Amino acid sequence: MSNQINIGMIGYKFMGKAHSLAYRNMPFYFKTGKTPVLKTLCGRNEQEVKQAATNWGFQQTETDWKKVIEDPEIDLIDIVTPNHLHAEMAIAALEAGKHVICEKPLALNLEQAIKMEEVARKSGKIAMICHNYRFAPAVQYAKKLIDEGKLGKIRQVRATYLQDWLMDPEFPLTWRLDKEVTGTGALGDIGAHSIDLARFLIGEITDVVSLLETFIKERPTGDMVQGLSAKKNQNTEMGQVTVDDAALFLAKFENGAIGTFESSRFAGGNKNGNRFEINGEKGSIKWDLENMNLLEVYFEGDEEGLKGFRTINCTEEIHPYASAYWPSGHIIGYEHTFINLVKDLFDGIDNQTQPKPDFIDGLRNQEVLHAVEQSSLENSWKSIDTVR
Amino acid sequence: MSNQINIGMIGYKFMGKAHSLAYRNMPFYFKTGKTPVLKTLCGRNEQEVKQAATNWGFQQTETDWKKVIEDPEIDLIDIVTPNHLHAEMAIAALEAGKHVICEKPLALNLEQAIKMEEVARKSGKIAMICHNYRFAPAVQYAKKLIDEGKLGKIRQVRATYLQDWLMDPEFPLTWRLDKEVTGTGALGDIGAHSIDLARFLIGEITDVVSLLETFIKERPTGDMVQGLSAKKNQNTEMGQVTVDDAALFLAKFENGAIGTFESSRFAGGNKNGNRFEINGEKGSIKWDLENMNLLEVYFEGDEEGLKGFRTINCTEEIHPYASAYWPSGHIIGYEHTFINLVKDLFDGIDNQTQPKPDFIDGLRNQEVLHAVEQSSLENSWKSIDTVR
Amino acid sequence: MSNQINIGMIGYKFMGKAHSLAYRNMPFYFKTGKTPVLKTLCGRNEQEVKQAATNWGFQQTETDWKKVIEDPEIDLIDIVTPNHLHAEMAIAALEAGKHVICEKPLALNLEQAIKMEEVARKSGKIAMICHNYRFAPAVQYAKKLIDEGKLGKIRQVRATYLQDWLMDPEFPLTWRLDKEVTGTGALGDIGAHSIDLARFLIGEITDVVSLLETFIKERPTGDMVQGLSAKKNQNTEMGQVTVDDAALFLAKFENGAIGTFESSRFAGGNKNGNRFEINGEKGSIKWDLENMNLLEVYFEGDEEGLKGFRTINCTEEIHPYASAYWPSGHIIGYEHTFINLVKDLFDGIDNQTQPKPDFIDGLRNQEVLHAVEQSSLENSWKSIDTVR
Amino acid sequence: MSNQINIGMIGYKFMGKAHSLAYRNMPFYFKTGKTPVLKTLCGRNEQEVKQAATNWGFQQTETDWKKVIEDPEIDLIDIVTPNHLHAEMAIAALEAGKHVICEKPLALNLEQAIKMEEVARKSGKIAMICHNYRFAPAVQYAKKLIDEGKLGKIRQVRATYLQDWLMDPEFPLTWRLDKEVTGTGALGDIGAHSIDLARFLIGEITDVVSLLETFIKERPTGDMVQGLSAKKNQNTEMGQVTVDDAALFLAKFENGAIGTFESSRFAGGNKNGNRFEINGEKGSIKWDLENMNLLEVYFEGDEEGLKGFRTINCTEEIHPYASAYWPSGHIIGYEHTFINLVKDLFDGIDNQTQPKPDFIDGLRNQEVLHAVEQSSLENSWKSIDTVR
């Protein structure tokens, strides 16, 4: 069996760039049994996809994603398309015997997610979902502290993911604002990350009650395939925003913990504010993606008079993944969360063990997204059990 | 009419100390038409109340609060007792023709609060509720910025009030943990402050959905009248904690804004974390009581490239109340919020105009507290209208 | 002997206000054997001094400071005049058998300081210098940590005191900019505080090399007796600034530590940035007056992976002076440093023991100020020994 | 002429890794006329260099650096060896007609640096020095603000570069502690970066006075070629530390500004604390490498009441280099400073224009290092003019 894993990537925008960089750089930092090869980049616009393939180092391009999945040389399908395409592509890829990594949220809706998880389970292939923020060394270290019991039983979490890129009413109606393509708005786009972090660190959510709001209900129609920084075009036609601009919910966890969650793209001054604070019996932790190398840790058991949050720069050799990079205090950034994730993906492929987060995580996450959305529609608490 | 206002204070613990200091110091910093006189301090334990009167500078003491209210020399009754006593005392004082300032929350329950507001309204006397945090210069300045439209229409608020003084399971069952005496737990004690700040800065809350939790359900019975730092006594008897340790809720505002609220006394590492962030169409503000002189302000309209939260030390002459104190950067503290409040109280008495926050504010706040509690009991959204 | 100490205060501007408040409030927070009485406030402008006396609660006023010193009813002389008057007044007061507290810097120059210390020593009276920042609970706690050896041998300090109130070229030529009245500029006004903190926490300075700079060399002449916030008057006449706007120096300490010191009134955005970081063999501490309740502490011996600066809110009962105030997290401010100092002053008077900092501290400080100034004039290192 | 630039890299430790990553990733983010090819990696230990070449993607290895320089296929020599080897290698490479990029400090001493700059000037080849921190987007943006006059005339700078990796007395005597190999200690290793940033942002330094200290004078001899994280070996032999552990100096600038500089590897809790604050007539800026995406900016001219440091996340499209990376708020890290530098290097090679910082910058920096060292030896102010 070859030591190379040929990658077919479907989609070539923001996430395509992030994933490509990760495949390129992972072997520079980590030794893995298998190494990634950027084989085929796939997209409908031939010119654009060729340009991206050149920039990112793919060997070839394709405009028909089905051909990529059928290609016997491809080992791993990486799905970085808008959400409504995840299910069909992932299912086809798994059924064609490929490993799959899929961007989050897993699917457009719960129904698709259930099917995807089932196919993945039966396929025996690696099927990973790209919740990259788990892979920040500070988050992995938080997980370790919690697992070791350093915080005791977890009681509370407050998780926010705050951005502000939609504040401008002139910002056009990209696919991320169209329910048919994206499922939900801030909820599925960024709230899904908060849910994943909470599930990773605390456990399963059992009940939610939510409040979803769309502040700007009409926007100029624009280039639907733009990334986060789409600029207004000359178009003066207006279209409906069909997803939430902000999603707030309360949650109960299986282990008795409770929490507040909020995702918003209208929180002025917050550029990428993926943050959480977790309180346990014995201590607390705080994290903020905008200073992602730092973890703040409080121990109730510290010496009297010397209690206080410690600001830990998780770039020491002892911190997860950190020894692969630079000396202490030489920080890493956003893209390294993907590199660490790809490291685990390739170890999984090599060891034939399913790395986390997998499609079960994706499904559980989608159940929460679904329950949150339903709660908002029904104006009531929603048990995750009832949506399963 | 005399220029002195004789004060009868009922209660002599933590809040008694804070209010006494405020009366003593207000005239040092501000010129007002009337000046406070610490006339009578009232409490049931004669020895303790005498000691407090000596420490704080009261002229005399009394053990029967009704006598204080009847005393014709007393102009202003200050109620700093546990919550279950507020209603009876405030009503009696107003009916006796005294001005009243009452600690928050206004009452033990909504029924009492309704009655109190009615009596206050009819009395024609000054009736103020002591939501002191409004009076931090940074909060007053935030109000000014919002009123001037500098943030545009307000869309979101996230308010937390986090403390950790109940984490120790050995901490005894003080009156603040007994529903009969205090009404609610974290909700009424500290959540009420967050509600007041939100009402002050944004407007009326119309709907809530909540989640209340008691993490430690039994505690050693102890000295019920202790302050925040009660120490365990030798008692090994256990009693039931009958109030919430943490209270979480989502809220809708009359003006269309939405928000998350959380109060907890189990958030390790947070000593007095009364914080809010408010996002509007044009900008955002952040405040944290633990660094109460600072206000963080973000303007979406700032020059491209130079957008970012400004950290403003609200100690400049231009900032509300600040010119009474020290030069720029010479910070004030917790107690000064009371001094500023007393300034407004005495201006109100002098001008015969009702200062804010008044008993209407207290009642509105109590309605929200009530709705939050009911929402938790009924596991459903609760409209404030329905509790009125 | 009476339990009351009658105070005669000479001067009635910024420091007069701060000291008056401290005397008023100290007994509210602390029990001391003696209690302060605001007896006589002295100033040359009768109308102004009468107004101040009314505002602050002094019993009487006087325009001739010598009469205050001669008054047999006065026990303690508090000198809050411009620097050039300290020596004459303090010496006269001590020789008249009064206790003395004097604002910093001790004197206009080293010669005066030597004389003052000599007279104080021989007088047997209490003679304190008002380096109030020592008395922030966080600073006192830092001292405790160092004395207990928690930081090991101290190796480095970086101390800055940064303000920006002189950036406006229209700000008038107050007495603080006139060498004849003030001695030095930023150096003696704020740098003296940094020196005191370093001496308090680390020990004696032995050698310095400095760089003093005056950025704005001419200013409109104005009301010479204004405080920090003097406003430009109509005067268009310009006068020479005869002191330093910024003072930088390197220092060696007796115990082998080394440090950098900087004071400036031109550091835009820094309102009252009295800050230090101290590094020892085993750990570090950081403090910032603008968030004066916080102390950041780092222990090299903390568990691997969990090393980081702890942010400690020094408002716990265990922290020095803190138990006199409010519960944990309820911060105190600038004025409380004076209250704590007055507590020690009154304990000293009561116990007939000299509280610190005393005139020896004032003299040592003045020696450093003198050496720093000489170093700048001579462009060379200056040993403190050589200026003694 | 080929569009590829073949790189011969001499050295393969910490800096070799950083440079290699930069060459690999630059074309992913930027379009340049020439693209880098990792041709030859050179080091004396054949086994180690082969391993590094595999990890980093070099095509071949070599153990004799002269052969790399003679290789006609090599276009660019990248020197990442210890400092004592820079001069010989750079001069040979330039004389062989190669472009050169050399790690900082430029040379072991001033004599070498003078020669290197002369050879570079005469060669007509690109000769760059690797002061990578200039290339943080926040620093580049600071430069832009200063050049546009947004801060007015610069008056003061305080620059610190604080680390703590030498606090452990068991840390062995690596080459960075040996004067023969490294020249100076903290001064040349990290202080050189502070000097470069100050020269870049403010201008030339004219005079310095310094204080250099070695806290731990003997250490176990160890593997002399280790990076920052060398571990103690079994060796019990002790050797002399012949360089400074901390270097402090005051500086005057050509344009009248003054500053304090400090570099230390004994500042516990500071992992990579490369920080500066610059104050000008109209405003101030602050930067900290540990949160390198942020720039704090203060404008004296901001509206009264709203003055305060703005915290700007320099990840917007408008910020220098930032548009090549990720959307706003998705931070970059340490390694990206090298990527940006390589972008400028390749543009320079392509356009045949000398990118900055060049060997003149390296020489100017070395002059300051030399003057600082001399000042310490002579205990006096040192003019840069006198060392030229």
mmCIF file of C-alpha atoms in Angstrom, chain A residues 151-315:
data_model
loop_
_atom_site.group_PDB
_atom_site.id
_atom_site.type_symbol
_atom_site.label_atom_id
_atom_site.label_comp_id
_atom_site.label_asym_id
_atom_site.label_seq_id
_atom_site.Cartn_x
_atom_site.Cartn_y
_atom_site.Cartn_z
ATOM 1 C CA LEU A 151 -11.817 21.482 37.188
ATOM 2 C CA GLY A 152 -13.997 18.922 38.955
ATOM 3 C CA LYS A 153 -17.538 18.351 37.816
ATOM 4 C CA ILE A 154 -18.481 20.916 35.179
ATOM 5 C CA ARG A 155 -21.388 23.155 36.115
ATOM 6 C CA GLN A 156 -21.620 25.987 33.632
ATOM 7 C CA VAL A 157 -20.531 27.121 30.230
ATOM 8 C CA ARG A 158 -21.010 30.417 28.452
ATOM 9 C CA ALA A 159 -20.105 30.228 24.791
ATOM 10 C CA THR A 160 -20.230 33.049 22.300
ATOM 11 C CA TYR A 161 -19.145 33.254 18.705
ATOM 12 C CA LEU A 162 -19.311 36.894 17.716
ATOM 13 C CA GLN A 163 -18.476 38.437 14.365
ATOM 14 C CA ASP A 164 -19.506 41.693 12.725
ATOM 15 C CA TRP A 165 -19.093 41.225 8.983
ATOM 16 C CA LEU A 166 -22.796 41.546 8.232
ATOM 17 C CA MET A 167 -23.330 44.902 9.933
ATOM 18 C CA ASP A 168 -23.144 46.749 6.632
ATOM 19 C CA PRO A 169 -26.642 46.662 5.074
ATOM 20 C CA GLU A 170 -24.974 46.892 1.664
ATOM 21 C CA PHE A 171 -23.219 43.583 2.148
ATOM 22 C CA PRO A 172 -24.763 41.354 -0.541
ATOM 23 C CA LEU A 173 -26.901 38.266 -0.231
ATOM 24 C CA THR A 174 -24.231 35.559 -0.409
ATOM 25 C CA TRP A 175 -25.000 31.857 -0.166
ATOM 26 C CA ARG A 176 -24.389 32.020 3.558
ATOM 27 C CA LEU A 177 -27.609 34.038 3.845
ATOM 28 C CA ASP A 178 -29.762 31.690 1.781
ATOM 29 C CA LYS A 179 -31.558 28.976 3.722
ATOM 30 C CA GLU A 180 -31.760 26.662 0.704
ATOM 31 C CA VAL A 181 -28.004 26.573 0.433
ATOM 32 C CA THR A 182 -26.823 26.976 4.001
ATOM 33 C CA GLY A 183 -29.593 25.657 6.263
ATOM 34 C CA THR A 184 -29.223 28.179 9.036
ATOM 35 C CA GLY A 185 -27.298 31.424 9.423
ATOM 36 C CA ALA A 186 -25.055 32.354 12.307
ATOM 37 C CA LEU A 187 -26.335 29.249 14.049
ATOM 38 C CA GLY A 188 -24.946 26.662 11.646
ATOM 39 C CA ASP A 189 -22.016 28.705 10.445
ATOM 40 C CA ILE A 190 -20.433 29.690 13.717
ATOM 41 C CA GLY A 191 -22.790 28.441 16.437
ATOM 42 C CA ALA A 192 -21.996 24.924 15.251
ATOM 43 C CA HIS A 193 -18.404 25.523 16.333
ATOM 44 C CA SER A 194 -19.482 26.563 19.820
ATOM 45 C CA ILE A 195 -21.655 23.463 20.055
ATOM 46 C CA ASP A 196 -18.764 21.276 18.991
ATOM 47 C CA LEU A 197 -16.444 22.827 21.557
ATOM 48 C CA ALA A 198 -19.049 22.342 24.272
ATOM 49 C CA ARG A 199 -19.680 18.725 23.297
ATOM 50 C CA PHE A 200 -15.927 18.096 23.138
ATOM 51 C CA LEU A 201 -15.216 19.620 26.526
ATOM 52 C CA ILE A 202 -18.362 18.961 28.542
ATOM 53 C CA GLY A 203 -20.533 16.310 26.895
ATOM 54 C CA GLU A 204 -23.877 15.899 25.201
ATOM 55 C CA ILE A 205 -26.563 18.570 25.216
ATOM 56 C CA THR A 206 -30.048 17.281 26.069
ATOM 57 C CA ASP A 207 -32.371 20.309 25.956
ATOM 58 C CA VAL A 208 -32.372 23.737 24.414
ATOM 59 C CA VAL A 209 -34.508 26.824 24.212
ATOM 60 C CA SER A 210 -33.641 29.444 21.662
ATOM 61 C CA LEU A 211 -34.219 32.839 20.135
ATOM 62 C CA LEU A 212 -33.215 33.453 16.517
ATOM 63 C CA GLU A 213 -33.303 36.869 14.945
ATOM 64 C CA THR A 214 -32.704 38.398 11.540
ATOM 65 C CA PHE A 215 -31.807 42.049 11.903
ATOM 66 C CA ILE A 216 -31.520 42.958 8.220
ATOM 67 C CA LYS A 217 -34.213 41.200 6.294
ATOM 68 C CA GLU A 218 -33.354 42.314 2.752
ATOM 69 C CA ARG A 219 -30.010 42.718 1.045
ATOM 70 C CA PRO A 220 -28.717 43.484 -2.448
ATOM 71 C CA THR A 221 -28.424 40.281 -4.428
ATOM 72 C CA GLY A 222 -24.814 39.634 -5.261
ATOM 73 C CA ASP A 223 -22.300 37.052 -6.233
ATOM 74 C CA MET A 224 -23.616 34.061 -4.338
ATOM 75 C CA VAL A 225 -20.348 32.206 -4.174
ATOM 76 C CA GLN A 226 -18.286 34.860 -2.430
ATOM 77 C CA GLY A 227 -16.505 34.263 0.840
ATOM 78 C CA LEU A 228 -16.768 36.336 4.004
ATOM 79 C CA SER A 229 -15.646 39.535 2.370
ATOM 80 C CA ALA A 230 -18.028 39.814 -0.571
ATOM 81 C CA LYS A 231 -18.293 43.346 -1.812
ATOM 82 C CA LYS A 232 -21.449 44.934 -3.045
ATOM 83 C CA ASN A 233 -21.876 44.751 -6.779
ATOM 84 C CA GLN A 234 -23.724 47.184 -9.000
ATOM 85 C CA ASN A 235 -26.871 45.162 -8.599
ATOM 86 C CA THR A 236 -29.679 47.151 -7.011
ATOM 87 C CA GLU A 237 -32.058 44.227 -6.813
ATOM 88 C CA MET A 238 -32.902 43.172 -3.262
ATOM 89 C CA GLY A 239 -33.399 39.657 -1.981
ATOM 90 C CA GLN A 240 -34.681 38.111 1.235
ATOM 91 C CA VAL A 241 -32.303 37.036 3.959
ATOM 92 C CA THR A 242 -33.767 33.676 4.917
ATOM 93 C CA VAL A 243 -31.507 32.745 7.821
ATOM 94 C CA ASP A 244 -30.745 34.024 11.307
ATOM 95 C CA ASP A 245 -28.330 36.894 11.918
ATOM 96 C CA ALA A 246 -28.044 35.975 15.581
ATOM 97 C CA ALA A 247 -28.887 32.785 17.440
ATOM 98 C CA LEU A 248 -29.176 32.630 21.226
ATOM 99 C CA PHE A 249 -29.974 29.547 23.249
ATOM 100 C CA LEU A 250 -29.908 28.072 26.719
ATOM 101 C CA ALA A 251 -28.837 24.460 27.106
ATOM 102 C CA LYS A 252 -28.881 21.589 29.563
ATOM 103 C CA PHE A 253 -26.235 18.909 29.400
ATOM 104 C CA GLU A 254 -26.473 15.193 30.137
ATOM 105 C CA ASN A 255 -24.059 15.567 33.046
ATOM 106 C CA GLY A 256 -26.106 18.278 34.727
ATOM 107 C CA ALA A 257 -24.199 21.276 33.441
ATOM 108 C CA ILE A 258 -26.074 24.263 32.035
ATOM 109 C CA GLY A 259 -25.034 26.909 29.565
ATOM 110 C CA THR A 260 -25.723 29.930 27.415
ATOM 111 C CA PHE A 261 -24.813 30.025 23.729
ATOM 112 C CA GLU A 262 -24.820 32.930 21.362
ATOM 113 C CA SER A 263 -23.685 33.360 17.807
ATOM 114 C CA SER A 264 -23.965 36.649 15.963
ATOM 115 C CA ARG A 265 -22.533 38.347 12.916
ATOM 116 C CA PHE A 266 -23.735 41.734 14.135
ATOM 117 C CA ALA A 267 -21.612 42.197 17.235
ATOM 118 C CA GLY A 268 -19.609 45.252 16.181
ATOM 119 C CA GLY A 269 -15.948 45.103 17.061
ATOM 120 C CA ASN A 270 -15.878 41.325 17.343
ATOM 121 C CA LYS A 271 -14.018 40.005 14.348
ATOM 122 C CA ASN A 272 -13.790 36.311 15.137
ATOM 123 C CA GLY A 273 -14.875 36.090 18.747
ATOM 124 C CA ASN A 274 -15.185 32.372 19.327
ATOM 125 C CA ARG A 275 -15.047 32.314 23.121
ATOM 126 C CA PHE A 276 -16.022 30.140 26.019
ATOM 127 C CA GLU A 277 -15.795 30.101 29.763
ATOM 128 C CA ILE A 278 -16.351 26.860 31.626
ATOM 129 C CA ASN A 279 -16.863 26.683 35.393
ATOM 130 C CA GLY A 280 -16.411 23.508 37.376
ATOM 131 C CA GLU A 281 -16.432 22.546 41.021
ATOM 132 C CA LYS A 282 -12.705 23.137 41.329
ATOM 133 C CA GLY A 283 -11.920 25.764 38.777
ATOM 134 C CA SER A 284 -12.604 27.533 35.524
ATOM 135 C CA ILE A 285 -11.139 27.967 32.048
ATOM 136 C CA LYS A 286 -11.533 30.705 29.455
ATOM 137 C CA TRP A 287 -10.584 30.766 25.792
ATOM 138 C CA ASP A 288 -10.849 33.270 22.951
ATOM 139 C CA LEU A 289 -10.048 32.380 19.346
ATOM 140 C CA GLU A 290 -8.756 35.893 18.678
ATOM 141 C CA ASN A 291 -5.935 35.140 21.135
ATOM 142 C CA MET A 292 -6.109 31.434 20.485
ATOM 143 C CA ASN A 293 -2.747 30.497 21.961
ATOM 144 C CA LEU A 294 -3.826 31.642 25.411
ATOM 145 C CA LEU A 295 -5.811 29.648 27.931
ATOM 146 C CA GLU A 296 -6.946 31.247 31.160
ATOM 147 C CA VAL A 297 -7.182 28.818 34.046
ATOM 148 C CA TYR A 298 -8.445 29.349 37.583
ATOM 149 C CA PHE A 299 -8.034 26.869 40.416
ATOM 150 C CA GLU A 300 -10.197 27.283 43.492
ATOM 151 C CA GLY A 301 -7.635 25.186 45.356
ATOM 152 C CA ASP A 302 -4.755 27.602 44.819
ATOM 153 C CA GLU A 303 -3.165 29.089 47.905
ATOM 154 C CA GLU A 304 -5.349 31.658 49.648
ATOM 155 C CA GLY A 305 -4.422 35.145 48.484
ATOM 156 C CA LEU A 306 -2.904 33.832 45.265
ATOM 157 C CA LYS A 307 -6.081 32.766 43.532
ATOM 158 C CA GLY A 308 -6.646 34.254 40.120
ATOM 159 C CA PHE A 309 -6.927 33.336 36.475
ATOM 160 C CA ARG A 310 -3.560 32.282 35.074
ATOM 161 C CA THR A 311 -2.905 33.336 31.504
ATOM 162 C CA ILE A 312 -1.120 30.400 29.929
ATOM 163 C CA ASN A 313 0.547 30.683 26.553
ATOM 164 C CA CYS A 314 -0.062 27.158 25.239
ATOM 165 C CA THR A 315 3.073 27.109 23.140
#
